PDB file of C-alpha atoms in Angstrom:
ATOM      1  CA  UNK A   1       0.000   0.000   0.000  1.00  0.00           C
ATOM      2  CA  UNK A   2       1.294   3.449  -0.935  1.00  0.00           C
ATOM      3  CA  UNK A   3       0.649   5.445   2.223  1.00  0.00           C
ATOM      4  CA  UNK A   4       1.364   8.825   0.623  1.00  0.00           C
ATOM      5  CA  UNK A   5      -1.105   8.158  -2.193  1.00  0.00           C
ATOM      6  CA  UNK A   6      -3.733   6.950   0.267  1.00  0.00           C
ATOM      7  CA  UNK A   7      -3.290  10.046   2.449  1.00  0.00           C
ATOM      8  CA  UNK A   8      -3.538  12.315  -0.617  1.00  0.00           C
ATOM      9  CA  UNK A   9      -6.698  10.533  -1.706  1.00  0.00           C
ATOM     10  CA  UNK A  10      -8.221  10.995   1.757  1.00  0.00           C
ATOM     11  CA  UNK A  11      -7.236  14.682   1.803  1.00  0.00           C
ATOM     12  CA  UNK A  12      -8.843  15.163  -1.597  1.00  0.00           C
ATOM     13  CA  UNK A  13     -12.017  13.403  -0.483  1.00  0.00           C
ATOM     14  CA  UNK A  14     -12.443  15.055   2.931  1.00  0.00           C
ATOM     15  CA  UNK A  15     -11.497  18.548   1.797  1.00  0.00           C
ATOM     16  CA  UNK A  16     -13.371  18.334  -1.547  1.00  0.00           C
ATOM     17  CA  UNK A  17     -10.234  19.392  -3.408  1.00  0.00           C
ATOM     18  CA  UNK A  18     -11.494  18.013  -6.749  1.00  0.00           C
ATOM     19  CA  UNK A  19      -8.162  16.404  -7.630  1.00  0.00           C
ATOM     20  CA  UNK A  20      -5.909  19.251  -6.459  1.00  0.00           C
ATOM     21  CA  UNK A  21      -4.072  16.879  -4.121  1.00  0.00           C
ATOM     22  CA  UNK A  22      -2.605  15.068  -7.145  1.00  0.00           C
ATOM     23  CA  UNK A  23      -0.066  17.881  -7.421  1.00  0.00           C
ATOM     24  CA  UNK A  24       0.892  17.820  -3.745  1.00  0.00           C
ATOM     25  CA  UNK A  25       4.399  16.763  -2.683  1.00  0.00           C
ATOM     26  CA  UNK A  26       5.670  15.802   0.768  1.00  0.00           C
ATOM     27  CA  UNK A  27       6.698  19.458   1.205  1.00  0.00           C
ATOM     28  CA  UNK A  28       3.245  20.874   0.412  1.00  0.00           C
ATOM     29  CA  UNK A  29       2.035  22.904   3.407  1.00  0.00           C
ATOM     30  CA  UNK A  30      -1.380  21.992   4.791  1.00  0.00           C
ATOM     31  CA  UNK A  31      -2.515  23.744   7.975  1.00  0.00           C
ATOM     32  CA  UNK A  32      -2.865  27.452   7.263  1.00  0.00           C
ATOM     33  CA  UNK A  33      -2.181  26.979   3.550  1.00  0.00           C
ATOM     34  CA  UNK A  34      -5.347  25.142   2.510  1.00  0.00           C
ATOM     35  CA  UNK A  35      -8.478  27.092   3.481  1.00  0.00           C
ATOM     36  CA  UNK A  36     -10.586  23.924   3.409  1.00  0.00           C
ATOM     37  CA  UNK A  37      -8.509  22.433   6.271  1.00  0.00           C
ATOM     38  CA  UNK A  38     -10.410  23.900   9.203  1.00  0.00           C
ATOM     39  CA  UNK A  39     -11.044  22.369  12.634  1.00  0.00           C
ATOM     40  CA  UNK A  40     -14.051  20.351  11.454  1.00  0.00           C
ATOM     41  CA  UNK A  41     -12.060  19.014   8.507  1.00  0.00           C
ATOM     42  CA  UNK A  42      -9.245  17.962  10.857  1.00  0.00           C
ATOM     43  CA  UNK A  43     -11.719  15.898  12.893  1.00  0.00           C
ATOM     44  CA  UNK A  44     -13.138  14.288   9.732  1.00  0.00           C
ATOM     45  CA  UNK A  45      -9.619  13.638   8.452  1.00  0.00           C
ATOM     46  CA  UNK A  46      -8.525  11.929  11.671  1.00  0.00           C
ATOM     47  CA  UNK A  47     -11.683   9.812  11.748  1.00  0.00           C
ATOM     48  CA  UNK A  48     -11.201   8.750   8.130  1.00  0.00           C
ATOM     49  CA  UNK A  49      -7.514   7.914   8.686  1.00  0.00           C
ATOM     50  CA  UNK A  50      -8.507   5.754  11.664  1.00  0.00           C
ATOM     51  CA  UNK A  51     -11.141   3.926   9.614  1.00  0.00           C
ATOM     52  CA  UNK A  52      -9.038   3.398   6.490  1.00  0.00           C
ATOM     53  CA  UNK A  53      -5.797   2.402   8.202  1.00  0.00           C
ATOM     54  CA  UNK A  54      -7.242   0.627  11.244  1.00  0.00           C
ATOM     55  CA  UNK A  55      -5.564   2.546  14.064  1.00  0.00           C
ATOM     56  CA  UNK A  56      -6.786   4.782  16.862  1.00  0.00           C
ATOM     57  CA  UNK A  57      -5.553   8.331  17.490  1.00  0.00           C
ATOM     58  CA  UNK A  58      -5.502   9.684  21.040  1.00  0.00           C
ATOM     59  CA  UNK A  59      -6.302  13.360  21.560  1.00  0.00           C
ATOM     60  CA  UNK A  60      -2.825  14.010  22.975  1.00  0.00           C
ATOM     61  CA  UNK A  61      -1.201  12.740  19.752  1.00  0.00           C
ATOM     62  CA  UNK A  62      -2.680  15.521  17.657  1.00  0.00           C
ATOM     63  CA  UNK A  63      -1.189  18.975  17.323  1.00  0.00           C
ATOM     64  CA  UNK A  64      -0.564  21.416  14.527  1.00  0.00           C
ATOM     65  CA  UNK A  65       2.783  19.814  13.670  1.00  0.00           C
ATOM     66  CA  UNK A  66       1.034  16.655  12.430  1.00  0.00           C
ATOM     67  CA  UNK A  67      -0.798  18.737   9.808  1.00  0.00           C
ATOM     68  CA  UNK A  68       2.077  21.071   8.906  1.00  0.00           C
ATOM     69  CA  UNK A  69       2.822  19.423   5.549  1.00  0.00           C
ATOM     70  CA  UNK A  70       1.808  16.387   3.539  1.00  0.00           C
ATOM     71  CA  UNK A  71       5.079  14.800   4.693  1.00  0.00           C
ATOM     72  CA  UNK A  72       4.377  15.290   8.397  1.00  0.00           C
ATOM     73  CA  UNK A  73       0.904  13.809   7.984  1.00  0.00           C
ATOM     74  CA  UNK A  74       2.250  10.816   6.020  1.00  0.00           C
ATOM     75  CA  UNK A  75       4.962  10.366   8.671  1.00  0.00           C
ATOM     76  CA  UNK A  76       2.314  10.383  11.392  1.00  0.00           C
ATOM     77  CA  UNK A  77       0.330   7.653   9.608  1.00  0.00           C
ATOM     78  CA  UNK A  78       3.489   5.603   9.027  1.00  0.00           C
ATOM     79  CA  UNK A  79       4.352   5.891  12.709  1.00  0.00           C
ATOM     80  CA  UNK A  80       0.881   4.764  13.758  1.00  0.00           C
ATOM     81  CA  UNK A  81       1.043   1.775  11.410  1.00  0.00           C
ATOM     82  CA  UNK A  82       4.495   0.774  12.704  1.00  0.00           C
ATOM     83  CA  UNK A  83       3.370   0.909  16.352  1.00  0.00           C
TER      84      UNK A  83
END
């Protein structure tokens, strides 16, 4: 499974980006750079990541750094899957 591609697909779906995520790289900024990524979208994104990848996220694991860039979000998912 390509985690980056899966995360991009989820971002596109949750944020209704209409395919814009296809051009995202690991360095693409998220929080503060994509207007669609508001607090409600973060909750939906976390819930969808949990469902798709089969892990649970504790409240204390989430901060702005996780959503800083595509790379930090992919790294977070990879870390959860490795745990």
